[in-house]
Short mmCIF file of C-alpha atoms in Angstrom, two decimals:
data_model
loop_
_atom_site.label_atom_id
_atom_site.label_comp_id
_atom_site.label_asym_id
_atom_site.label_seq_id
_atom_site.Cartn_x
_atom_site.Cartn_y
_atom_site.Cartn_z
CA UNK A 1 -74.63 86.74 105.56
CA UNK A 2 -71.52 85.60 103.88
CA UNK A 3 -68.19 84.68 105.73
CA UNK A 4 -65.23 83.23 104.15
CA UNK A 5 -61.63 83.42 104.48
CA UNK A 6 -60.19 80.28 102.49
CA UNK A 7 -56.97 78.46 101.53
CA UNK A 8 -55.83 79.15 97.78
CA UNK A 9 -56.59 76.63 95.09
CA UNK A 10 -55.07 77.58 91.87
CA UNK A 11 -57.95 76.29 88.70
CA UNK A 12 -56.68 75.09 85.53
CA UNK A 13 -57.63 77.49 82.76
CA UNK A 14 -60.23 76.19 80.60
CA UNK A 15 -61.35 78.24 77.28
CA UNK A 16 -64.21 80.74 76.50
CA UNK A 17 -67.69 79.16 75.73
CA UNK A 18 -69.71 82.38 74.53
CA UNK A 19 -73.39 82.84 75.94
CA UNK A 20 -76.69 84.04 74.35
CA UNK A 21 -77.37 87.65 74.77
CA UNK A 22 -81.17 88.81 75.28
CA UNK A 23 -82.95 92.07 75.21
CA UNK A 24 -83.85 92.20 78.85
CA UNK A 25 -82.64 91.05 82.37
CA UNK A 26 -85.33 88.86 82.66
CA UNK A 27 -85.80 87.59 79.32
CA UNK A 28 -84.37 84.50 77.65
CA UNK A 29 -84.24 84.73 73.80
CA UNK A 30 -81.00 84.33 72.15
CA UNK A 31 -79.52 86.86 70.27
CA UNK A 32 -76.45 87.16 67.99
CA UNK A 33 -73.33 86.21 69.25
CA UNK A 34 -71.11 89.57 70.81
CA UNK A 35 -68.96 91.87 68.53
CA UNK A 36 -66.15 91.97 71.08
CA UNK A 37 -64.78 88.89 72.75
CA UNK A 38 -64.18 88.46 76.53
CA UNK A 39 -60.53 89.14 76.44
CA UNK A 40 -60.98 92.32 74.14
CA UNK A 41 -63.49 93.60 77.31
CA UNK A 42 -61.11 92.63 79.79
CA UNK A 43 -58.33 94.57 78.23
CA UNK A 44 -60.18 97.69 77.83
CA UNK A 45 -61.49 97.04 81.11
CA UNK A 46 -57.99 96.84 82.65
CA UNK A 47 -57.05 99.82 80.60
CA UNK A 48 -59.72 102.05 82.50
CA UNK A 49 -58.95 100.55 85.53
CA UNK A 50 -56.57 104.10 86.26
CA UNK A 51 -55.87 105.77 89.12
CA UNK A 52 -58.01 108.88 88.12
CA UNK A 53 -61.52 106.45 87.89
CA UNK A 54 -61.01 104.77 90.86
CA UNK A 55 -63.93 104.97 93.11
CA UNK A 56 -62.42 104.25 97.09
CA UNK A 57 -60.43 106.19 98.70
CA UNK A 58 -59.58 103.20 101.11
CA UNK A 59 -58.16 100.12 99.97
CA UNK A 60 -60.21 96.96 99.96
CA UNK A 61 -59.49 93.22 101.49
CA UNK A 62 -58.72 90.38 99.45
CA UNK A 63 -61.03 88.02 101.21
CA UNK A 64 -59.10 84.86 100.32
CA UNK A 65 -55.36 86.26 101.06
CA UNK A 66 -56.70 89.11 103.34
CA UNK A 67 -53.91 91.62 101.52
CA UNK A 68 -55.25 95.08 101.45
CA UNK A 69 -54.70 95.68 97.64
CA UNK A 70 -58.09 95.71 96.50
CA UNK A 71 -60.03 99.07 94.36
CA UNK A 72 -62.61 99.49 92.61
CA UNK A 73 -63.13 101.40 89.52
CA UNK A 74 -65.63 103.23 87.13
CA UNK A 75 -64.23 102.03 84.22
CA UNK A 76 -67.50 103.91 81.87
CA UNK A 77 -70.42 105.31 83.67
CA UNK A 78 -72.11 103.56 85.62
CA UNK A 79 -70.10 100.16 85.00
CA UNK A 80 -67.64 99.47 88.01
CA UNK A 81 -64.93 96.82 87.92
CA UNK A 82 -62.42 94.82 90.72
CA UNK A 83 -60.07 92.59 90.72
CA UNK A 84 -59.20 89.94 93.50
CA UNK A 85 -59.16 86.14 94.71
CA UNK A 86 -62.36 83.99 94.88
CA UNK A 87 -63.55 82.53 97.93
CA UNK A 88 -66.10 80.69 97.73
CA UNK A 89 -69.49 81.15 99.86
CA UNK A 90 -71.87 78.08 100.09
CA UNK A 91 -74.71 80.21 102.07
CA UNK A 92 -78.62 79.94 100.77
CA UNK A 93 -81.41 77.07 100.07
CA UNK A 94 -78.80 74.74 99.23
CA UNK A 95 -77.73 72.58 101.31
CA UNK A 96 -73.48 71.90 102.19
CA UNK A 97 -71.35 70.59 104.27
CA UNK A 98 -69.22 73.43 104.46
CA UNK A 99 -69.71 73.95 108.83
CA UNK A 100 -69.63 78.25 108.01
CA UNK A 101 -72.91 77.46 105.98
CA UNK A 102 -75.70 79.59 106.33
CA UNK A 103 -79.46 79.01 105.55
CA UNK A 104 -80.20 82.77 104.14
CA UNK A 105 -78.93 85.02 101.51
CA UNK A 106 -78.94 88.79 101.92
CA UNK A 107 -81.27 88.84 98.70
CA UNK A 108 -83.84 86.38 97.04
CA UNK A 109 -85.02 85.34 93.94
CA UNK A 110 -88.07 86.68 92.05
CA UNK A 111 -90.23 84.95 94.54
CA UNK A 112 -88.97 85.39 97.48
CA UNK A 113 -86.60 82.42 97.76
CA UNK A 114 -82.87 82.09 99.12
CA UNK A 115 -80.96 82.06 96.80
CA UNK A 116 -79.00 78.78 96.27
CA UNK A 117 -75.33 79.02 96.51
CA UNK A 118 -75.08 75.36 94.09
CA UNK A 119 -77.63 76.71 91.65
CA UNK A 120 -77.15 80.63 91.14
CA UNK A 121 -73.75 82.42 90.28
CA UNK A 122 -73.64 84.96 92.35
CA UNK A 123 -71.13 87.53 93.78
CA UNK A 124 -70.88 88.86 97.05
CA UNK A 125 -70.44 92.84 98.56
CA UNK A 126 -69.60 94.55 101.51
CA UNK A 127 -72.78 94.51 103.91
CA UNK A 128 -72.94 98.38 104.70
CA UNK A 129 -70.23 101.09 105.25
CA UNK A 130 -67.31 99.95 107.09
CA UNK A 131 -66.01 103.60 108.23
CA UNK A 132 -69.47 104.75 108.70
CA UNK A 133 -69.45 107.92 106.46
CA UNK A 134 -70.80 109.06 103.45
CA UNK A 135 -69.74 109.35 101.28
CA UNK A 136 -67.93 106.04 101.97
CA UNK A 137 -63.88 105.48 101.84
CA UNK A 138 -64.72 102.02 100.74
CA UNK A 139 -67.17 101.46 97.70
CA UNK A 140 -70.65 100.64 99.38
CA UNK A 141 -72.85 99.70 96.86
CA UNK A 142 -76.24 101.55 97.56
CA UNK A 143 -74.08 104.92 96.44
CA UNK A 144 -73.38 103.29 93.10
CA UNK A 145 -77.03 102.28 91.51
CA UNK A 146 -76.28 98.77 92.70
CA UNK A 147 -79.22 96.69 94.13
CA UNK A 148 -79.97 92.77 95.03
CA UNK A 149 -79.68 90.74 91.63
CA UNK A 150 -77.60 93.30 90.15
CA UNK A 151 -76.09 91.47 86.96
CA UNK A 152 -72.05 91.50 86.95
CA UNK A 153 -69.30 89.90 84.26
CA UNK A 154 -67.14 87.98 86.10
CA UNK A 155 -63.95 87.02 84.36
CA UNK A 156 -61.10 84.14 84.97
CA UNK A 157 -58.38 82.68 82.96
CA UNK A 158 -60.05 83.02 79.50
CA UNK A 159 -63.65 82.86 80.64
CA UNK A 160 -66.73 84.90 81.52
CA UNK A 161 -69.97 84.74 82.88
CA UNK A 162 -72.78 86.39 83.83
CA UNK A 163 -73.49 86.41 87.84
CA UNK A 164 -75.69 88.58 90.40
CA UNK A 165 -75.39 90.44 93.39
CA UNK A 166 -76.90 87.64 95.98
CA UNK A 167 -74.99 88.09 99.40
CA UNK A 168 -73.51 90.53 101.27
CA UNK A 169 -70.22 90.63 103.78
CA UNK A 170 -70.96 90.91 107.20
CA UNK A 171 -71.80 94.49 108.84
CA UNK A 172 -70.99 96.70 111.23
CA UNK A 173 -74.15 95.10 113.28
CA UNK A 174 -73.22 91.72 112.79
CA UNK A 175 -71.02 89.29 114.59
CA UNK A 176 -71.45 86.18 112.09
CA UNK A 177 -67.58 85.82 112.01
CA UNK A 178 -64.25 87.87 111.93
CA UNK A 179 -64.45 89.13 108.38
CA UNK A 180 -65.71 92.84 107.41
CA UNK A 181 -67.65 94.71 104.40
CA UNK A 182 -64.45 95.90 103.33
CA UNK A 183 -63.81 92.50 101.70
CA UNK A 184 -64.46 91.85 98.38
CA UNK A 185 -63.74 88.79 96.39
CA UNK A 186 -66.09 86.18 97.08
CA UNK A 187 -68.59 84.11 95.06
CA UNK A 188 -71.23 81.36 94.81
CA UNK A 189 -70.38 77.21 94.23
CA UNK A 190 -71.86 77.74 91.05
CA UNK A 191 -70.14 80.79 89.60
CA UNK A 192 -67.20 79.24 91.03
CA UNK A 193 -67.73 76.09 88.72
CA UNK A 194 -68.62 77.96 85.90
CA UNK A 195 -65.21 79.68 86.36
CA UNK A 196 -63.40 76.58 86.31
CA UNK A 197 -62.55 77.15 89.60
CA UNK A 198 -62.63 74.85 93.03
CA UNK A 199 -65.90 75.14 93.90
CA UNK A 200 -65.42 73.44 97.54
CA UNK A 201 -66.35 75.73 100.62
CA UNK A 202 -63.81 74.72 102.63
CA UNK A 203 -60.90 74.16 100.60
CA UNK A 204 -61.65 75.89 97.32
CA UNK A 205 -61.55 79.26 95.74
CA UNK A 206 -58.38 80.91 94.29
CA UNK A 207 -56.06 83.89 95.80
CA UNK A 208 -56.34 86.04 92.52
CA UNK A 209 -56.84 86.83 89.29
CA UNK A 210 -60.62 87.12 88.92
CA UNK A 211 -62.23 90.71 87.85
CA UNK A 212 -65.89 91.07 88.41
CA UNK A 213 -67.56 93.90 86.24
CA UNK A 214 -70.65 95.09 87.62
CA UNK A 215 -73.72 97.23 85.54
CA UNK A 216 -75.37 99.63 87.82
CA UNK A 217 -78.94 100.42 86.74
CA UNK A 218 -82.48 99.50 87.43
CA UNK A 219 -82.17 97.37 83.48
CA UNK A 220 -79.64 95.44 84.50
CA UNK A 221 -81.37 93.59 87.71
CA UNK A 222 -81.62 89.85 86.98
CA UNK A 223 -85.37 88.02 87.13
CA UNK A 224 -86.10 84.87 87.86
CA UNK A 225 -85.93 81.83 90.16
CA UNK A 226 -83.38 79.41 91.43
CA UNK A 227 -83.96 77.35 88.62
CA UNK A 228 -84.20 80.28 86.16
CA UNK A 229 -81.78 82.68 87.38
CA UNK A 230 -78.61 80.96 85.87
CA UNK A 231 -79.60 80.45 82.73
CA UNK A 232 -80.79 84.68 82.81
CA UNK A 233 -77.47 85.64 83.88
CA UNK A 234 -75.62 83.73 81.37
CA UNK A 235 -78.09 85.05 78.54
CA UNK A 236 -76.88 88.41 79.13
CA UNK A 237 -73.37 88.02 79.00
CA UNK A 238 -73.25 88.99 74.91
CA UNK A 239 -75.20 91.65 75.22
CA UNK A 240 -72.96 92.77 78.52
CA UNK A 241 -69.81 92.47 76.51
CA UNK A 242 -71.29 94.40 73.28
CA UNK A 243 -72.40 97.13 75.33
CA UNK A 244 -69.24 97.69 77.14
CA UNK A 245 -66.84 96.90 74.22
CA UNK A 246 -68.76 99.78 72.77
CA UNK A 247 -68.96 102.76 75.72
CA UNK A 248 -65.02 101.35 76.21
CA UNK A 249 -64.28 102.50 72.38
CA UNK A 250 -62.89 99.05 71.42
#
């Protein structure tokens, strides 16, 4: 299980390289380049972002400047979108220095692997619900479509990329550190290299200014392996874009 609290870092914006879009999760042909570029998304994605869709009732932790200023919202159905810091989580089959490091991932790849923190962007959720209710103040993920390799837009500074659901914050049955599944806003090495930003688990990450946009639904769950899974992601992030650039009415 993940735990993180980290120092900010602030990442020198670096500009949009556009993935190849593919026709399935776990599929890698290339397809067109998207109708609607990452910033276009991100506006309309902001733009939804309204009190009325917002989906918790409680607000969430920043896990990098522990601020509780964190929601989540349904921006279209079924698509569900935050804002916050990055910190960055090292845990999985790869090994790292970083002394919080831990050896398993709440969810695997297509064979049954940990997932590799160095290898596979992935994002990370709260564990279970905090307040122990249903339904939950917080957004808990199992009420929401969301399962293990769940594919997610992550967005930074002029960039996107695809990522998955890999790890979880720790639980209410879990002592692993001081940090809580009401956190949100923490991420793999590699998504936070792709991102441009600090990818170091002790002294990287950034306080804010990342939004993570995640598709709900059994056909959006990522296949593949470690070695796979990164370039899967990333092949989806056109087709991501044109689908939500469309249900957003861009």
């Amino acid at each position: 299980m993940s735990s993180r609290s980290r120092s900010a870092v602030v990442a020198a914006a670096l500009t949009l390289v556009a993935p190849f879009a593919v026709k399935t999760a776990d599929a890698a042909t290339a397809d067109a380049a998207p109708s609607y570029t990452a910033a276009q998304v991100l506006a309309g994605v902001k733009k939804n972002s309204t009190t009325a869709n917002k989906v918790n009732t409680k607000a969430h932790i920043n896990t990098m400047t522990r601020a509780k200023n964190v929601n989540v919202y349904q921006v279209t159905p079924g698509v569900y979108a935050y804002s916050s810091g990055l910190a960055v989580d090292t845990d999985g089959s790869d090994p790292d220095p970083d002394p919080d490091h831990q050896g398993q991932t709440t969810f695997q790849d297509s064979n049954g692997k940990q997932l590799g923190a160095h290898h596979v962007p992935f994002y990370v959720l709260g564990d279970d619900c905090w307040d122990r209710k249903s339904p939950c103040p917080h957004f808990f993920y199992k009420e929401h479509g969301i399962k293990g390799r769940q594919f997610a837009l992550v967005f930074y500074k002029g960039k996107v990329i695809g990522a998955i659901f890999g790890d979880t914050q720790t639980g209410n049955s879990q002592t692993t550190s001081d940090n809580d599944s009401r956190e949100l806003g923490e991420a793999s090495v590699k998504a936070a290299s792709l991102l441009g930003i600090p990818s170091s688990g002790t002294t990287g990450g950034v306080d804010n200014g990342v939004t993570v946009v995640i598709f709900s639904g059994a056909s959006w769950v990522v296949n593949g392996t470690n070695a796979t899974l990164n370039s899967n992601a990333q092949a989806l992030v056109s087709k991501a874009l044109d689908t939500l650039g469309a249900e957003l009415g861009l």
